[in-house]
Amino acid sequence: MAASAVCRAACSGTQVLLRTRRSPALLRLPALRGTATFAQALQSVPETQVSILDNGLRVASEQSSHATCTVGVWIDAGSRYETEKNNGAGYFLEHLAFKGTKNRPGNALEKEVESIGAHLNAYSTREHTAYLIKALSKDLPKVVELLADIVQNSSLEDSQIEKERDVILREMQENDASMQNVVFDYLHATAFQGTPLAQAVEGPSENVRRLSRTDLTDYLNRHYKAPRMVLAAAGGVEHQQLLDLAQKHLSSVSRVYEEDAA
């Protein structure tokens, strides 16, 4: 009896809906006004401008009137591109990215970011690695310079490698204590078993303990190539300025793979 009552209520609701569809009053409902506003909002979204440097690196931007901007370099280098032997190398490199470059040793990089009131971040996934800076739009030239330094000149000092090795192992222990993280890792490994997509972003703990500076350098040389990079920015950014800065700081990124050069 309860089930039939539910059915009647549903049918009755449908009839009311059909009747009101014929009434112009429906256009005054808040839900539909919201839909119209959303459609208008889509039309006002800034155009995404895309250019490509001669080395294949893509430059994309969406300009607004904001006084701030977010700029980042995205690289097609995640755990899906790793082997069983070097699984975890990309995540390891991301951890080392802010620990100094050949031009900015030690914590000089982080201090320079702080000096302009910017925020530096990075993350890794199975598909890609990203390095991001949020800053005032007037500091765009410095931001692109810093990002270019990070992706091209990481110092990979032995002392920092050993320090971050311990940090990553502790992170992995914390992740293993989260049942949600464990379940989703197993779900991914099962769904994509037998393929590189099954590999964890952090890699197995034995790899973290074993990966050397040579392994990390080899990974950089193999995957950090211009055609796999995108310099993207949103906010108070002019596309031509971003393109000029990319040409200045990132045009020297190689597009040649070792197997092609052989």
Tab-separated table of C-alpha atoms in Angstrom, residues 2-259:
chain	number	residue	atom	x	y	z
A	2	ALA	CA	2.851	2.323	0.840
A	3	ALA	CA	4.505	1.515	-2.471
A	4	SER	CA	1.394	2.366	-4.468
A	5	ALA	CA	1.072	5.624	-2.571
A	6	VAL	CA	4.608	6.515	-3.572
A	7	CYS	CA	3.794	5.666	-7.176
A	8	ARG	CA	0.729	7.844	-7.166
A	9	ALA	CA	2.634	10.730	-5.639
A	10	ALA	CA	5.307	10.420	-8.307
A	11	CYS	CA	2.735	10.240	-11.077
A	12	SER	CA	0.877	13.181	-9.630
A	13	GLY	CA	4.086	15.174	-9.451
A	14	THR	CA	4.772	14.388	-13.092
A	15	GLN	CA	1.345	15.627	-14.121
A	16	VAL	CA	1.860	18.871	-12.243
A	17	LEU	CA	5.241	19.292	-13.881
A	18	LEU	CA	3.752	18.736	-17.319
A	19	ARG	CA	1.037	21.267	-16.674
A	20	THR	CA	3.406	23.923	-15.397
A	21	ARG	CA	5.661	23.483	-18.413
A	22	ARG	CA	2.930	25.115	-20.445
A	23	SER	CA	2.859	28.135	-18.133
A	24	PRO	CA	5.131	31.172	-18.675
A	25	ALA	CA	5.210	31.489	-14.894
A	26	LEU	CA	7.820	28.705	-14.894
A	27	LEU	CA	10.311	31.145	-16.378
A	28	ARG	CA	10.122	33.141	-13.171
A	29	LEU	CA	11.201	30.207	-10.980
A	30	PRO	CA	14.559	30.787	-9.202
A	31	ALA	CA	15.983	27.524	-10.550
A	32	LEU	CA	15.525	28.563	-14.156
A	33	ARG	CA	16.759	32.071	-13.484
A	34	GLY	CA	19.876	30.401	-12.067
A	35	THR	CA	20.243	28.313	-15.214
A	36	ALA	CA	20.044	31.393	-17.403
A	37	THR	CA	22.634	33.111	-15.221
A	38	PHE	CA	24.931	30.099	-15.524
A	39	ALA	CA	24.617	30.181	-19.315
A	40	GLN	CA	25.480	33.853	-19.282
A	41	ALA	CA	28.427	33.131	-17.003
A	42	LEU	CA	29.753	30.593	-19.489
A	43	GLN	CA	29.681	33.236	-22.200
A	44	SER	CA	31.741	35.581	-20.024
A	45	VAL	CA	34.502	33.041	-19.316
A	46	PRO	CA	37.813	34.420	-20.641
A	47	GLU	CA	39.096	32.933	-23.863
A	48	THR	CA	41.929	30.459	-23.456
A	49	GLN	CA	44.796	31.534	-25.687
A	50	VAL	CA	47.326	28.880	-26.666
A	51	SER	CA	50.678	29.237	-28.404
A	52	ILE	CA	53.504	26.792	-29.063
A	53	LEU	CA	57.222	27.523	-28.876
A	54	ASP	CA	59.560	26.165	-31.530
A	55	ASN	CA	60.669	23.406	-29.136
A	56	GLY	CA	57.079	22.181	-28.727
A	57	LEU	CA	56.370	23.653	-25.295
A	58	ARG	CA	52.798	24.954	-25.086
A	59	VAL	CA	51.838	28.275	-23.502
A	60	ALA	CA	48.226	28.818	-22.399
A	61	SER	CA	46.527	31.676	-20.582
A	62	GLU	CA	43.162	33.089	-19.527
A	63	GLN	CA	43.246	36.809	-18.784
A	64	SER	CA	41.048	38.589	-16.256
A	65	SER	CA	41.111	41.934	-14.470
A	66	HIS	CA	42.491	40.442	-11.255
A	67	ALA	CA	45.610	41.886	-9.658
A	68	THR	CA	46.860	38.366	-8.950
A	69	CYS	CA	47.671	35.345	-11.061
A	70	THR	CA	48.365	31.643	-10.792
A	71	VAL	CA	51.113	30.324	-13.037
A	72	GLY	CA	52.325	26.765	-13.357
A	73	VAL	CA	54.245	24.267	-15.409
A	74	TRP	CA	52.459	20.974	-16.048
A	75	ILE	CA	54.531	18.037	-17.250
A	76	ASP	CA	53.293	14.753	-18.698
A	77	ALA	CA	55.383	12.809	-16.207
A	78	GLY	CA	53.587	10.687	-13.635
A	79	SER	CA	53.745	7.157	-12.299
A	80	ARG	CA	52.076	5.782	-15.444
A	81	TYR	CA	55.285	6.615	-17.339
A	82	GLU	CA	57.524	4.843	-14.830
A	83	THR	CA	58.863	1.304	-14.753
A	84	GLU	CA	58.761	-1.120	-11.855
A	85	LYS	CA	62.392	-0.240	-11.213
A	86	ASN	CA	61.993	3.553	-11.011
A	87	ASN	CA	58.365	3.757	-9.837
A	88	GLY	CA	58.247	6.669	-7.401
A	89	ALA	CA	60.993	8.710	-9.084
A	90	GLY	CA	58.606	11.436	-10.235
A	91	TYR	CA	57.158	11.839	-6.755
A	92	PHE	CA	60.674	11.926	-5.297
A	93	LEU	CA	61.673	14.686	-7.733
A	94	GLU	CA	58.622	16.739	-6.853
A	95	HIS	CA	59.689	16.576	-3.198
A	96	LEU	CA	63.135	17.869	-4.137
A	97	ALA	CA	61.940	20.647	-6.439
A	98	PHE	CA	61.988	23.383	-3.803
A	99	LYS	CA	65.179	22.261	-2.078
A	100	GLY	CA	67.465	24.297	-4.268
A	101	THR	CA	68.547	24.721	-7.867
A	102	LYS	CA	71.920	25.277	-9.488
A	103	ASN	CA	71.136	29.011	-9.562
A	104	ARG	CA	69.433	29.178	-6.149
A	105	PRO	CA	71.121	26.740	-3.746
A	106	GLY	CA	69.666	25.588	-0.446
A	107	ASN	CA	66.642	27.557	0.708
A	108	ALA	CA	67.417	30.545	-1.533
A	109	LEU	CA	64.549	29.552	-3.840
A	110	GLU	CA	61.964	29.526	-1.067
A	111	LYS	CA	63.274	32.823	0.315
A	112	GLU	CA	62.963	34.464	-3.088
A	113	VAL	CA	59.379	33.267	-3.393
A	114	GLU	CA	58.604	34.630	0.071
A	115	SER	CA	60.230	37.972	-0.772
A	116	ILE	CA	57.542	38.697	-3.369
A	117	GLY	CA	54.709	37.419	-1.160
A	118	ALA	CA	54.027	34.471	-3.443
A	119	HIS	CA	52.874	30.940	-2.667
A	120	LEU	CA	54.710	27.939	-4.104
A	121	ASN	CA	53.156	24.499	-4.511
A	122	ALA	CA	53.631	21.223	-6.362
A	123	TYR	CA	51.858	17.901	-6.755
A	124	SER	CA	52.179	14.588	-8.582
A	125	THR	CA	49.583	12.229	-10.030
A	126	ARG	CA	49.653	9.126	-12.171
A	127	GLU	CA	49.263	11.338	-15.237
A	128	HIS	CA	51.364	14.431	-14.593
A	129	THR	CA	53.486	16.580	-12.296
A	130	ALA	CA	52.767	20.264	-11.662
A	131	TYR	CA	54.696	23.168	-10.159
A	132	LEU	CA	52.598	26.235	-9.288
A	133	ILE	CA	53.096	29.762	-8.003
A	134	LYS	CA	50.361	32.185	-6.922
A	135	ALA	CA	51.551	35.788	-6.955
A	136	LEU	CA	50.766	39.389	-7.804
A	137	SER	CA	50.399	39.926	-11.537
A	138	LYS	CA	53.183	42.508	-11.527
A	139	ASP	CA	55.587	39.755	-10.454
A	140	LEU	CA	54.844	37.542	-13.466
A	141	PRO	CA	58.389	37.896	-14.916
A	142	LYS	CA	59.939	36.679	-11.663
A	143	VAL	CA	57.380	33.865	-11.351
A	144	VAL	CA	58.144	32.440	-14.796
A	145	GLU	CA	61.868	32.763	-14.117
A	146	LEU	CA	61.499	30.775	-10.875
A	147	LEU	CA	59.371	28.049	-12.459
A	148	ALA	CA	61.816	27.694	-15.337
A	149	ASP	CA	64.663	27.341	-12.856
A	150	ILE	CA	62.792	24.636	-10.941
A	151	VAL	CA	62.060	22.417	-13.940
A	152	GLN	CA	65.462	22.844	-15.586
A	153	ASN	CA	68.052	23.223	-12.838
A	154	SER	CA	67.133	21.139	-9.816
A	155	SER	CA	70.371	20.608	-7.888
A	156	LEU	CA	69.496	17.150	-6.500
A	157	GLU	CA	72.005	17.403	-3.670
A	158	ASP	CA	72.822	14.104	-1.966
A	159	SER	CA	72.064	15.521	1.490
A	160	GLN	CA	68.610	16.674	0.383
A	161	ILE	CA	67.917	13.350	-1.312
A	162	GLU	CA	68.589	11.490	1.933
A	163	LYS	CA	66.494	13.946	3.915
A	164	GLU	CA	63.515	13.702	1.567
A	165	ARG	CA	63.855	9.922	1.444
A	166	ASP	CA	62.999	9.831	5.151
A	167	VAL	CA	60.190	12.352	4.678
A	168	ILE	CA	58.578	10.277	1.922
A	169	LEU	CA	58.829	7.056	3.937
A	170	ARG	CA	57.068	8.754	6.860
A	171	GLU	CA	54.362	10.036	4.512
A	172	MET	CA	53.849	6.526	3.193
A	173	GLN	CA	53.418	5.198	6.728
A	174	GLU	CA	50.785	7.850	7.384
A	175	ASN	CA	48.979	6.991	4.143
A	176	ASP	CA	49.006	3.301	5.036
A	177	ALA	CA	47.202	4.189	8.264
A	178	SER	CA	44.321	5.658	6.248
A	179	MET	CA	41.939	2.922	5.152
A	180	GLN	CA	40.448	5.212	2.517
A	181	ASN	CA	43.837	5.775	0.877
A	182	VAL	CA	44.666	2.078	1.009
A	183	VAL	CA	41.326	1.022	-0.491
A	184	PHE	CA	41.584	3.456	-3.398
A	185	ASP	CA	45.163	2.422	-4.131
A	186	TYR	CA	44.087	-1.221	-4.265
A	187	LEU	CA	41.058	-0.287	-6.369
A	188	HIS	CA	43.274	1.499	-8.879
A	189	ALA	CA	45.800	-1.326	-8.897
A	190	THR	CA	43.030	-3.860	-9.563
A	191	ALA	CA	41.249	-1.813	-12.230
A	192	PHE	CA	44.461	-1.252	-14.198
A	193	GLN	CA	46.374	-4.389	-13.256
A	194	GLY	CA	49.063	-5.363	-15.700
A	195	THR	CA	49.525	-1.774	-16.911
A	196	PRO	CA	51.672	1.147	-15.676
A	197	LEU	CA	48.504	2.915	-14.490
A	198	ALA	CA	48.320	0.351	-11.700
A	199	GLN	CA	51.465	1.770	-10.123
A	200	ALA	CA	51.207	3.993	-7.051
A	201	VAL	CA	52.331	7.598	-7.349
A	202	GLU	CA	54.735	7.257	-4.412
A	203	GLY	CA	56.069	3.909	-5.607
A	204	PRO	CA	56.861	0.985	-3.284
A	205	SER	CA	58.878	1.668	-0.138
A	206	GLU	CA	61.763	-0.482	-1.390
A	207	ASN	CA	62.127	1.856	-4.379
A	208	VAL	CA	62.087	4.931	-2.155
A	209	ARG	CA	64.916	3.432	-0.106
A	210	ARG	CA	66.911	2.521	-3.210
A	211	LEU	CA	66.454	5.365	-5.730
A	212	SER	CA	69.721	7.217	-6.299
A	213	ARG	CA	70.700	10.593	-7.692
A	214	THR	CA	71.533	8.850	-10.971
A	215	ASP	CA	68.032	7.336	-11.134
A	216	LEU	CA	66.440	10.736	-10.567
A	217	THR	CA	68.675	12.446	-13.117
A	218	ASP	CA	67.870	9.771	-15.697
A	219	TYR	CA	64.157	10.303	-15.049
A	220	LEU	CA	64.511	14.063	-15.539
A	221	ASN	CA	66.467	13.665	-18.752
A	222	ARG	CA	63.946	11.208	-20.124
A	223	HIS	CA	60.651	12.889	-19.253
A	224	TYR	CA	61.160	16.617	-18.715
A	225	LYS	CA	60.980	17.467	-22.417
A	226	ALA	CA	59.439	20.546	-24.018
A	227	PRO	CA	56.634	18.767	-25.960
A	228	ARG	CA	55.436	17.307	-22.644
A	229	MET	CA	55.300	20.673	-20.876
A	230	VAL	CA	52.611	23.334	-20.629
A	231	LEU	CA	53.179	26.757	-19.103
A	232	ALA	CA	49.707	27.907	-18.065
A	233	ALA	CA	48.502	31.063	-16.333
A	234	ALA	CA	45.195	32.558	-15.233
A	235	GLY	CA	44.404	35.959	-13.763
A	236	GLY	CA	45.913	39.336	-14.537
A	237	VAL	CA	48.164	37.966	-17.265
A	238	GLU	CA	48.599	39.167	-20.837
A	239	HIS	CA	49.191	36.262	-23.179
A	240	GLN	CA	51.876	38.000	-25.223
A	241	GLN	CA	53.846	38.831	-22.091
A	242	LEU	CA	53.587	35.226	-20.915
A	243	LEU	CA	54.666	34.001	-24.346
A	244	ASP	CA	57.673	36.338	-24.377
A	245	LEU	CA	58.711	35.142	-20.911
A	246	ALA	CA	58.346	31.517	-21.967
A	247	GLN	CA	60.524	32.205	-24.981
A	248	LYS	CA	63.128	33.814	-22.741
A	249	HIS	CA	63.260	31.182	-20.006
A	250	LEU	CA	61.962	27.915	-21.483
A	251	SER	CA	62.921	27.888	-25.162
A	252	SER	CA	66.119	26.018	-24.295
A	253	VAL	CA	64.242	23.014	-22.894
A	254	SER	CA	65.164	20.089	-25.104
A	255	ARG	CA	62.619	18.426	-27.358
A	256	VAL	CA	64.983	15.596	-28.308
A	257	TYR	CA	64.595	12.187	-26.672
A	258	GLU	CA	67.634	10.015	-26.093
A	259	GLU	CA	66.309	7.240	-28.316
